[in-house]
Amino acid sequence: MQEQSVIIIKYEMRIMNTYFKNRLQSLKNAYEEVVKRENKIEDLGNGVYDRYKYPVLTAQHVPLEWKYDLNPDSNPHLMERFGINAVFNAGAIKLNNRYYLVARVEGLDRKSFFAVAESDNGTDNFRFWERPVTMPETDEPDTNVYDMRVVQHEDGWIYGLFCTERRDPNAHEGDQSSAIAQCGIARTKDLVEWERLADLKTPSPQQRNVVLHPEFVQGKYAFYTRPQDSFIEAGKGGGIGFGLSSTIENAVVDQEIVIDKKVYHTVYEAKNGLGPAPIKTEKGWLHLAHGVRNTAAGLRYVLYMFMTDLNEITKVIHKPGGYFMAPEGDERIGDVSNVLFSNGWIADEDGNVFIYYASSDTQMHVATSTIDKLVDYVINTPEDRFRSAESVKTINEIIDNNNSYLQQQGLNGTYKSFSKEVHI
């Protein structure tokens, strides 16, 4: 009987070993298929940017070594030991002709951390580095960190500005959701070793989105902020703020001014915040921001753009009406649906721009454009006139201009739409 039992055990071990090897190979094949997938531009587009068909980072891009214990003795069924829920809201930077995303990776435990993924072309084949970022903590440990803006500053450092979230110490015991958000600051030379600096101090009780301007302003560090009263609601705060600090090691903004405010019945009526650091052009600073409005289905996040003056960077000189980009198709579905969010873009020396955006707090996408196109869009797209009647006036002005041009070209009526009278 004992000999028979040994035979049975050995047989079962061989079966389990075969199962383990086959499952591991299937996992590796699935991983490589996702990572190596060639991305393609979606058809037609709107002329301003090109969307790409496939996400550039998802939970499936996370290395197997992070999620699985690969030892068949301790994990014979090859179960996930650390599940990944989503990969989104990535900062972006280009170094040594490589494209890097510093992504927010969220585990099944709802805790987020940062991880670097790199690509040689910026649109596909992004692979995470061997290990996630080990971010040092301050004397007051972070409960959660997320949404890093990566900025190469003229002082020679690469800065990461992110949200550090901690439970509100004044919340009563039964309230386990109230939180305080502030801006964490870290700096690096290589995206590997990070030096944690003190959190930014501002007059606002909450700071969910803070961006560092890439150049000194009046010899000081310049910050774009989003002042708000509570963790979720902007309250009497809101808008894209701006302030200066004489130091970055212990950054303090004593005065915030709002340079782009919330406006009733717009895509940024509930709250708005800057996305990545602005891009400098000959015409002005290009800004990409997110705007939020409330709907019957919940908060809707879209992206919009504006331009500020080269010298007076708090002065908005151009601002197209409406959104620049909104969730489409599958982008509308996810953990927090109907949301687009961007905190990373890269402007190449040849004028191409890679816009990295997350859909519905779930995965990362890319769209490409050029500096010339974005400047044209921001300067020449009509502004929001804030009333329905004014929107019709804008359309009629475009029609009149088109008709005038067609007449000059001897093409009168060629592209006209037809209308007919209806008699009742």
CSV table of C-alpha atoms in Angstrom, one decimal:
chain,number,residue,atom,x,y,z
A,1,MET,CA,0.0,0.0,0.0
A,2,GLN,CA,2.8,2.4,0.9
A,3,GLU,CA,4.5,1.8,-2.5
A,4,GLN,CA,1.3,2.4,-4.3
A,5,SER,CA,0.8,5.7,-2.4
A,6,VAL,CA,4.2,6.9,-3.4
A,7,ILE,CA,3.5,6.1,-7.1
A,8,ILE,CA,0.2,8.0,-6.9
A,9,ILE,CA,1.9,11.0,-5.3
A,10,LYS,CA,4.6,11.1,-7.9
A,11,TYR,CA,2.0,10.8,-10.7
A,12,GLU,CA,0.0,13.7,-9.2
A,13,MET,CA,3.2,15.8,-8.9
A,14,ARG,CA,4.0,15.2,-12.6
A,15,ILE,CA,0.5,16.3,-13.5
A,16,MET,CA,0.8,19.4,-11.4
A,17,ASN,CA,4.3,20.1,-12.8
A,18,THR,CA,2.9,19.8,-16.4
A,19,TYR,CA,0.0,22.0,-15.5
A,20,PHE,CA,2.3,24.7,-14.0
A,21,LYS,CA,4.6,24.7,-17.0
A,22,ASN,CA,1.7,24.9,-19.5
A,23,ARG,CA,0.0,27.7,-17.6
A,24,LEU,CA,3.2,29.7,-17.2
A,25,GLN,CA,3.9,29.4,-20.9
A,26,SER,CA,0.4,30.5,-21.7
A,27,LEU,CA,0.8,33.5,-19.4
A,28,LYS,CA,4.1,34.4,-21.0
A,29,ASN,CA,2.6,34.1,-24.5
A,30,ALA,CA,-0.4,36.4,-23.6
A,31,TYR,CA,2.0,39.0,-22.0
A,32,GLU,CA,4.3,39.1,-25.1
A,33,GLU,CA,1.3,39.3,-27.4
A,34,VAL,CA,0.0,42.5,-25.6
A,35,VAL,CA,3.4,44.1,-25.2
A,36,LYS,CA,4.6,43.5,-28.8
A,37,ARG,CA,1.3,44.5,-30.5
A,38,GLU,CA,1.9,47.0,-33.2
A,39,ASN,CA,-0.3,50.1,-32.7
A,40,LYS,CA,-2.2,51.7,-35.6
A,41,ILE,CA,-3.6,55.1,-36.2
A,42,GLU,CA,-7.4,55.2,-36.3
A,43,ASP,CA,-9.0,56.2,-39.6
A,44,LEU,CA,-9.7,59.8,-40.6
A,45,GLY,CA,-9.6,61.6,-37.3
A,46,ASN,CA,-10.5,65.3,-36.8
A,47,GLY,CA,-7.3,66.9,-38.3
A,48,VAL,CA,-6.0,68.1,-35.0
A,49,TYR,CA,-4.6,64.8,-33.7
A,50,ASP,CA,-4.5,61.1,-34.5
A,51,ARG,CA,-5.8,58.6,-32.0
A,52,TYR,CA,-4.2,55.1,-31.9
A,53,LYS,CA,-6.2,51.9,-31.9
A,54,TYR,CA,-4.7,50.1,-28.9
A,55,PRO,CA,-3.9,51.2,-25.4
A,56,VAL,CA,-0.2,51.7,-24.7
A,57,LEU,CA,-0.4,50.5,-21.1
A,58,THR,CA,-2.9,48.3,-19.4
A,59,ALA,CA,-2.9,46.0,-16.4
A,60,GLN,CA,-1.9,43.2,-18.8
A,61,HIS,CA,1.4,45.1,-19.4
A,62,VAL,CA,2.5,44.6,-15.8
A,63,PRO,CA,5.3,41.9,-15.6
A,64,LEU,CA,4.3,38.5,-14.5
A,65,GLU,CA,7.1,38.6,-11.9
A,66,TRP,CA,5.2,41.3,-10.0
A,67,LYS,CA,2.0,39.3,-9.8
A,68,TYR,CA,2.9,35.7,-9.5
A,69,ASP,CA,5.0,33.5,-7.2
A,70,LEU,CA,6.8,31.5,-9.9
A,71,ASN,CA,8.0,28.8,-7.6
A,72,PRO,CA,5.8,25.7,-8.2
A,73,ASP,CA,6.5,24.4,-4.7
A,74,SER,CA,5.0,27.5,-3.0
A,75,ASN,CA,2.4,28.2,-5.7
A,76,PRO,CA,1.5,25.0,-7.5
A,77,HIS,CA,-1.7,26.3,-9.0
A,78,LEU,CA,0.2,29.4,-10.3
A,79,MET,CA,-2.3,31.8,-8.7
A,80,GLU,CA,-1.9,35.6,-8.8
A,81,ARG,CA,-0.4,36.7,-5.4
A,82,PHE,CA,-0.6,40.4,-6.1
A,83,GLY,CA,-3.4,41.5,-8.5
A,84,ILE,CA,-3.2,44.6,-10.6
A,85,ASN,CA,-6.4,46.5,-11.2
A,86,ALA,CA,-5.4,49.3,-13.6
A,87,VAL,CA,-2.6,51.3,-15.2
A,88,PHE,CA,-3.4,54.9,-15.9
A,89,ASN,CA,-2.6,58.7,-15.4
A,90,ALA,CA,1.1,58.6,-16.5
A,91,GLY,CA,3.6,61.3,-16.6
A,92,ALA,CA,5.8,61.4,-19.6
A,93,ILE,CA,9.4,62.3,-20.6
A,94,LYS,CA,11.8,61.6,-23.4
A,95,LEU,CA,15.5,60.9,-22.5
A,96,ASN,CA,18.3,59.6,-24.7
A,97,ASN,CA,15.8,59.0,-27.6
A,98,ARG,CA,13.6,56.8,-25.5
A,99,TYR,CA,10.0,57.5,-24.4
A,100,TYR,CA,9.2,57.0,-20.8
A,101,LEU,CA,5.9,56.8,-19.0
A,102,VAL,CA,5.8,57.1,-15.2
A,103,ALA,CA,2.5,55.4,-14.7
A,104,ARG,CA,0.1,55.1,-11.8
A,105,VAL,CA,-0.3,51.4,-11.2
A,106,GLU,CA,-3.2,50.4,-8.9
A,107,GLY,CA,-3.4,47.1,-7.2
A,108,LEU,CA,-6.5,45.2,-6.2
A,109,ASP,CA,-6.0,46.7,-2.7
A,110,ARG,CA,-6.7,50.2,-4.2
A,111,LYS,CA,-3.2,51.4,-3.4
A,112,SER,CA,-1.4,53.1,-6.2
A,113,PHE,CA,2.3,53.3,-6.9
A,114,PHE,CA,4.6,54.5,-9.7
A,115,ALA,CA,6.3,52.4,-12.3
A,116,VAL,CA,8.4,53.3,-15.3
A,117,ALA,CA,7.6,51.9,-18.8
A,118,GLU,CA,9.7,52.7,-21.8
A,119,SER,CA,9.4,52.5,-25.6
A,120,ASP,CA,11.6,53.2,-28.6
A,121,ASN,CA,8.9,54.9,-30.6
A,122,GLY,CA,6.4,56.3,-28.2
A,123,THR,CA,3.3,54.5,-29.6
A,124,ASP,CA,3.7,50.8,-28.8
A,125,ASN,CA,6.1,48.2,-27.3
A,126,PHE,CA,6.1,49.9,-23.8
A,127,ARG,CA,7.7,47.6,-21.3
A,128,PHE,CA,7.9,48.2,-17.5
A,129,TRP,CA,11.2,48.2,-15.8
A,130,GLU,CA,12.1,45.3,-13.6
A,131,ARG,CA,10.9,47.0,-10.4
A,132,PRO,CA,8.4,49.7,-9.6
A,133,VAL,CA,9.6,53.0,-8.3
A,134,THR,CA,10.6,53.0,-4.6
A,135,MET,CA,9.4,56.4,-3.6
A,136,PRO,CA,10.7,57.7,-0.3
A,137,GLU,CA,8.2,59.0,2.2
A,138,THR,CA,8.1,62.1,4.4
A,139,ASP,CA,7.7,62.0,8.2
A,140,GLU,CA,4.0,61.8,7.5
A,141,PRO,CA,3.7,58.5,5.5
A,142,ASP,CA,1.5,58.5,2.4
A,143,THR,CA,-1.6,56.3,2.3
A,144,ASN,CA,-1.8,56.6,-1.4
A,145,VAL,CA,0.3,58.3,-4.2
A,146,TYR,CA,-0.8,58.9,-7.8
A,147,ASP,CA,-0.9,61.1,-10.9
A,148,MET,CA,2.7,62.2,-11.3
A,149,ARG,CA,3.6,65.1,-13.6
A,150,VAL,CA,7.2,64.6,-14.7
A,151,VAL,CA,9.0,67.9,-15.5
A,152,GLN,CA,12.5,68.4,-16.7
A,153,HIS,CA,13.4,71.8,-15.1
A,154,GLU,CA,16.0,74.2,-16.3
A,155,ASP,CA,17.7,73.8,-12.9
A,156,GLY,CA,19.0,70.4,-14.2
A,157,TRP,CA,16.7,68.1,-12.1
A,158,ILE,CA,13.8,66.0,-13.3
A,159,TYR,CA,10.9,66.6,-10.9
A,160,GLY,CA,7.9,64.4,-10.1
A,161,LEU,CA,4.9,66.2,-8.7
A,162,PHE,CA,2.1,63.9,-7.5
A,163,CYS,CA,-0.9,63.7,-5.2
A,164,THR,CA,-0.2,62.3,-1.8
A,165,GLU,CA,-3.4,61.3,0.0
A,166,ARG,CA,-3.8,60.7,3.7
A,167,ARG,CA,-6.9,60.1,5.8
A,168,ASP,CA,-8.4,63.3,7.2
A,169,PRO,CA,-7.4,63.3,10.9
A,170,ASN,CA,-10.6,65.3,11.8
A,171,ALA,CA,-12.9,62.7,10.3
A,172,HIS,CA,-15.1,60.8,12.7
A,173,GLU,CA,-14.5,57.1,13.3
A,174,GLY,CA,-17.4,56.0,11.0
A,175,ASP,CA,-16.1,58.1,8.1
A,176,GLN,CA,-13.4,56.1,6.4
A,177,SER,CA,-13.4,58.0,3.1
A,178,SER,CA,-12.6,61.6,4.0
A,179,ALA,CA,-9.1,62.4,2.9
A,180,ILE,CA,-6.6,65.3,2.6
A,181,ALA,CA,-4.8,65.6,-0.7
A,182,GLN,CA,-1.6,67.5,-1.0
A,183,CYS,CA,1.2,67.8,-3.6
A,184,GLY,CA,4.2,65.5,-3.0
A,185,ILE,CA,7.5,66.5,-4.7
A,186,ALA,CA,10.4,64.3,-5.6
A,187,ARG,CA,13.4,64.7,-7.9
A,188,THR,CA,15.7,62.5,-9.8
A,189,LYS,CA,18.4,62.4,-12.5
A,190,ASP,CA,17.5,58.9,-13.9
A,191,LEU,CA,14.0,58.0,-12.9
A,192,VAL,CA,15.5,55.2,-10.7
A,193,GLU,CA,16.7,57.0,-7.6
A,194,TRP,CA,14.3,59.5,-6.2
A,195,GLU,CA,14.9,62.2,-3.5
A,196,ARG,CA,11.7,63.1,-1.7
A,197,LEU,CA,11.3,66.7,-0.8
A,198,ALA,CA,8.8,68.3,1.6
A,199,ASP,CA,5.2,68.5,0.4
A,200,LEU,CA,4.2,71.8,-1.2
A,201,LYS,CA,2.4,74.3,1.1
A,202,THR,CA,-0.3,76.5,-0.3
A,203,PRO,CA,-3.2,78.6,1.2
A,204,SER,CA,-5.6,75.9,0.0
A,205,PRO,CA,-6.8,73.1,2.2
A,206,GLN,CA,-6.7,70.5,-0.7
A,207,GLN,CA,-4.4,70.2,-3.7
A,208,ARG,CA,-5.2,67.3,-6.1
A,209,ASN,CA,-3.3,68.5,-9.2
A,210,VAL,CA,-0.1,70.6,-9.2
A,211,VAL,CA,2.3,71.1,-12.1
A,212,LEU,CA,5.7,72.6,-12.1
A,213,HIS,CA,6.5,75.2,-14.8
A,214,PRO,CA,9.7,74.0,-16.6
A,215,GLU,CA,11.4,77.4,-16.3
A,216,PHE,CA,12.2,79.9,-13.5
A,217,VAL,CA,9.7,82.8,-13.3
A,218,GLN,CA,11.2,85.9,-11.7
A,219,GLY,CA,14.0,83.7,-10.4
A,220,LYS,CA,11.5,81.5,-8.6
A,221,TYR,CA,9.9,78.1,-9.0
A,222,ALA,CA,6.4,78.4,-10.5
A,223,PHE,CA,3.5,76.1,-9.7
A,224,TYR,CA,0.2,75.6,-11.4
A,225,THR,CA,-2.3,74.5,-8.7
A,226,ARG,CA,-5.9,73.5,-8.3
A,227,PRO,CA,-7.2,75.1,-5.1
A,228,GLN,CA,-10.3,73.3,-3.7
A,229,ASP,CA,-12.1,73.1,-0.4
A,230,SER,CA,-12.6,69.4,0.0
A,231,PHE,CA,-11.2,66.1,-1.3
A,232,ILE,CA,-13.8,65.7,-4.1
A,233,GLU,CA,-15.7,68.9,-4.5
A,234,ALA,CA,-14.0,72.1,-5.5
A,235,GLY,CA,-16.4,74.2,-3.4
A,236,LYS,CA,-15.7,77.9,-3.6
A,237,GLY,CA,-12.2,77.0,-4.8
A,238,GLY,CA,-11.4,75.6,-8.2
A,239,GLY,CA,-9.9,76.8,-11.4
A,240,ILE,CA,-6.2,76.6,-12.4
A,241,GLY,CA,-4.2,78.5,-9.9
A,242,PHE,CA,-0.6,79.9,-10.1
A,243,GLY,CA,1.9,80.8,-7.5
A,244,LEU,CA,5.7,81.2,-6.9
A,245,SER,CA,8.1,79.8,-4.4
A,246,SER,CA,11.7,80.9,-3.8
A,247,THR,CA,12.8,77.3,-3.1
A,248,ILE,CA,11.9,73.8,-4.2
A,249,GLU,CA,13.3,72.0,-1.2
A,250,ASN,CA,10.7,73.4,1.1
A,251,ALA,CA,8.3,74.9,-1.4
A,252,VAL,CA,5.8,77.4,-0.1
A,253,VAL,CA,3.3,79.3,-2.3
A,254,ASP,CA,2.0,82.2,-0.2
A,255,GLN,CA,-0.4,83.5,-2.8
A,256,GLU,CA,-2.4,81.7,-5.4
A,257,ILE,CA,-4.1,83.5,-8.3
A,258,VAL,CA,-6.6,81.8,-10.6
A,259,ILE,CA,-5.5,82.1,-14.2
A,260,ASP,CA,-8.3,79.9,-15.7
A,261,LYS,CA,-11.5,79.8,-13.7
A,262,LYS,CA,-14.5,77.6,-13.7
A,263,VAL,CA,-17.4,78.8,-15.8
A,264,TYR,CA,-21.1,78.0,-15.7
A,265,HIS,CA,-22.4,75.6,-18.4
A,266,THR,CA,-19.1,74.7,-19.9
A,267,VAL,CA,-16.9,71.5,-19.9
A,268,TYR,CA,-15.1,73.0,-16.9
A,269,GLU,CA,-18.0,74.1,-14.8
A,270,ALA,CA,-17.4,71.8,-11.8
A,271,LYS,CA,-13.6,71.9,-11.6
A,272,ASN,CA,-10.6,72.1,-13.8
A,273,GLY,CA,-6.9,71.5,-13.5
A,274,LEU,CA,-3.7,71.5,-15.6
A,275,GLY,CA,-2.5,68.3,-17.1
A,276,PRO,CA,1.2,68.1,-18.0
A,277,ALA,CA,3.6,71.0,-17.9
A,278,PRO,CA,3.0,73.5,-20.7
A,279,ILE,CA,5.0,73.3,-24.0
A,280,LYS,CA,6.8,76.5,-25.1
A,281,THR,CA,6.2,77.6,-28.7
A,282,GLU,CA,6.9,80.8,-30.7
A,283,LYS,CA,3.3,81.9,-30.2
A,284,GLY,CA,3.0,81.2,-26.5
A,285,TRP,CA,2.8,78.4,-23.9
A,286,LEU,CA,0.5,75.5,-24.9
A,287,HIS,CA,-1.5,74.1,-22.0
A,288,LEU,CA,-3.5,70.9,-21.9
A,289,ALA,CA,-6.0,70.7,-19.0
A,290,HIS,CA,-8.9,68.6,-17.8
A,291,GLY,CA,-12.4,70.0,-17.3
A,292,VAL,CA,-15.1,68.4,-15.2
A,293,ARG,CA,-18.9,68.8,-15.3
A,294,ASN,CA,-21.6,67.0,-13.4
A,295,THR,CA,-24.2,64.9,-15.3
A,296,ALA,CA,-27.0,62.5,-14.4
A,297,ALA,CA,-24.5,59.7,-15.0
A,298,GLY,CA,-21.8,61.3,-12.7
A,299,LEU,CA,-18.8,63.4,-13.3
A,300,ARG,CA,-17.5,63.7,-16.9
A,301,TYR,CA,-13.9,64.5,-17.5
A,302,VAL,CA,-12.7,65.8,-20.8
A,303,LEU,CA,-9.5,67.5,-22.0
A,304,TYR,CA,-9.3,71.1,-23.3
A,305,MET,CA,-6.5,73.5,-24.3
A,306,PHE,CA,-5.5,77.1,-24.0
A,307,MET,CA,-2.4,79.3,-24.6
A,308,THR,CA,-0.7,81.8,-22.3
A,309,ASP,CA,1.6,84.7,-23.2
A,310,LEU,CA,5.3,83.9,-23.5
A,311,ASN,CA,6.4,86.6,-21.1
A,312,GLU,CA,3.3,87.1,-19.0
A,313,ILE,CA,2.6,83.4,-18.4
A,314,THR,CA,-0.5,84.0,-16.2
A,315,LYS,CA,-2.3,85.7,-19.1
A,316,VAL,CA,-4.5,83.5,-21.2
A,317,ILE,CA,-4.3,84.8,-24.8
A,318,HIS,CA,-6.2,82.0,-26.7
A,319,LYS,CA,-8.7,79.4,-25.5
A,320,PRO,CA,-10.8,77.3,-27.9
A,321,GLY,CA,-14.4,76.6,-27.0
A,322,GLY,CA,-15.4,73.2,-25.8
A,323,TYR,CA,-13.3,70.1,-25.3
A,324,PHE,CA,-10.1,69.1,-27.2
A,325,MET,CA,-10.7,65.4,-26.5
A,326,ALA,CA,-13.4,63.4,-24.9
A,327,PRO,CA,-13.8,59.7,-24.3
A,328,GLU,CA,-15.0,57.7,-27.3
A,329,GLY,CA,-16.1,54.1,-27.7
A,330,ASP,CA,-14.5,51.7,-25.2
A,331,GLU,CA,-12.7,54.6,-23.6
A,332,ARG,CA,-15.9,55.5,-21.9
A,333,ILE,CA,-16.0,52.3,-19.9
A,334,GLY,CA,-13.9,51.5,-16.9
A,335,ASP,CA,-13.5,51.8,-13.1
A,336,VAL,CA,-14.6,55.5,-13.3
A,337,SER,CA,-16.5,55.7,-16.5
A,338,ASN,CA,-16.8,58.6,-19.0
A,339,VAL,CA,-13.4,60.0,-18.0
A,340,LEU,CA,-10.3,61.2,-20.0
A,341,PHE,CA,-7.3,62.4,-18.0
A,342,SER,CA,-3.9,63.5,-19.1
A,343,ASN,CA,-0.8,64.4,-17.1
A,344,GLY,CA,1.9,63.6,-19.7
A,345,TRP,CA,2.9,64.7,-23.2
A,346,ILE,CA,6.1,64.8,-25.1
A,347,ALA,CA,7.2,67.3,-27.7
A,348,ASP,CA,9.9,66.0,-30.0
A,349,GLU,CA,12.5,68.2,-31.6
A,350,ASP,CA,11.0,67.6,-35.0
A,351,GLY,CA,7.7,69.1,-33.8
A,352,ASN,CA,5.7,65.9,-33.3
A,353,VAL,CA,3.8,65.7,-30.1
A,354,PHE,CA,2.8,62.5,-28.2
A,355,ILE,CA,-0.3,63.0,-26.0
A,356,TYR,CA,-0.7,60.3,-23.4
A,357,TYR,CA,-4.1,60.1,-21.8
A,358,ALA,CA,-6.0,57.6,-19.6
A,359,SER,CA,-9.5,56.4,-20.2
A,360,SER,CA,-11.9,55.9,-17.3
A,361,ASP,CA,-9.2,55.3,-14.7
A,362,THR,CA,-8.3,52.0,-16.4
A,363,GLN,CA,-5.7,52.2,-19.1
A,364,MET,CA,-3.3,54.5,-21.0
A,365,HIS,CA,-3.7,55.6,-24.6
A,366,VAL,CA,-1.7,57.8,-27.0
A,367,ALA,CA,-2.6,60.4,-29.7
A,368,THR,CA,-0.2,62.2,-31.9
A,369,SER,CA,-0.2,65.7,-33.3
A,370,THR,CA,2.4,68.4,-34.1
A,371,ILE,CA,3.2,71.8,-32.6
A,372,ASP,CA,2.0,73.5,-35.7
A,373,LYS,CA,-1.4,71.8,-35.6
A,374,LEU,CA,-1.9,72.4,-31.9
A,375,VAL,CA,-0.9,76.1,-32.2
A,376,ASP,CA,-3.3,76.4,-35.2
A,377,TYR,CA,-6.1,74.7,-33.2
A,378,VAL,CA,-5.6,76.9,-30.1
A,379,ILE,CA,-5.3,80.2,-32.0
A,380,ASN,CA,-7.9,79.7,-34.7
A,381,THR,CA,-10.7,77.7,-33.1
A,382,PRO,CA,-13.5,79.9,-32.0
A,383,GLU,CA,-13.8,80.7,-28.3
A,384,ASP,CA,-16.8,79.8,-26.2
A,385,ARG,CA,-19.3,82.6,-26.2
A,386,PHE,CA,-21.3,81.0,-23.3
A,387,ARG,CA,-24.8,81.2,-24.8
A,388,SER,CA,-26.7,79.0,-27.3
A,389,ALA,CA,-27.5,82.0,-29.6
A,390,GLU,CA,-23.8,82.9,-29.7
A,391,SER,CA,-23.0,79.3,-30.8
A,392,VAL,CA,-25.4,79.7,-33.7
A,393,LYS,CA,-23.7,83.0,-34.6
A,394,THR,CA,-20.3,81.3,-34.7
A,395,ILE,CA,-21.6,78.6,-37.1
A,396,ASN,CA,-23.2,81.2,-39.3
A,397,GLU,CA,-19.9,83.2,-39.4
A,398,ILE,CA,-18.1,80.0,-40.6
A,399,ILE,CA,-20.8,79.4,-43.2
A,400,ASP,CA,-20.6,83.0,-44.4
A,401,ASN,CA,-16.8,82.8,-44.7
A,402,ASN,CA,-17.1,79.5,-46.6
A,403,ASN,CA,-19.6,81.0,-49.0
A,404,SER,CA,-17.4,84.0,-49.6
A,405,TYR,CA,-14.4,81.9,-50.3
A,406,LEU,CA,-16.3,79.6,-52.7
A,407,GLN,CA,-17.6,82.6,-54.6
A,408,GLN,CA,-14.1,83.9,-55.0
A,409,GLN,CA,-13.0,80.6,-56.3
A,410,GLY,CA,-16.0,80.3,-58.7
A,411,LEU,CA,-17.3,77.3,-56.8
A,412,ASN,CA,-20.5,78.9,-55.6
A,413,GLY,CA,-22.9,76.2,-54.6
A,414,THR,CA,-20.6,73.3,-55.1
A,415,TYR,CA,-20.5,72.3,-51.4
A,416,LYS,CA,-23.7,73.9,-50.3
A,417,SER,CA,-26.2,71.9,-48.4
A,418,PHE,CA,-29.8,72.0,-49.7
A,419,SER,CA,-32.7,73.2,-47.7
A,420,LYS,CA,-36.4,73.4,-48.7
A,421,GLU,CA,-39.3,75.3,-47.5
A,422,VAL,CA,-41.9,73.4,-45.5
A,423,HIS,CA,-45.5,74.6,-45.9
A,424,ILE,CA,-48.1,73.7,-43.3
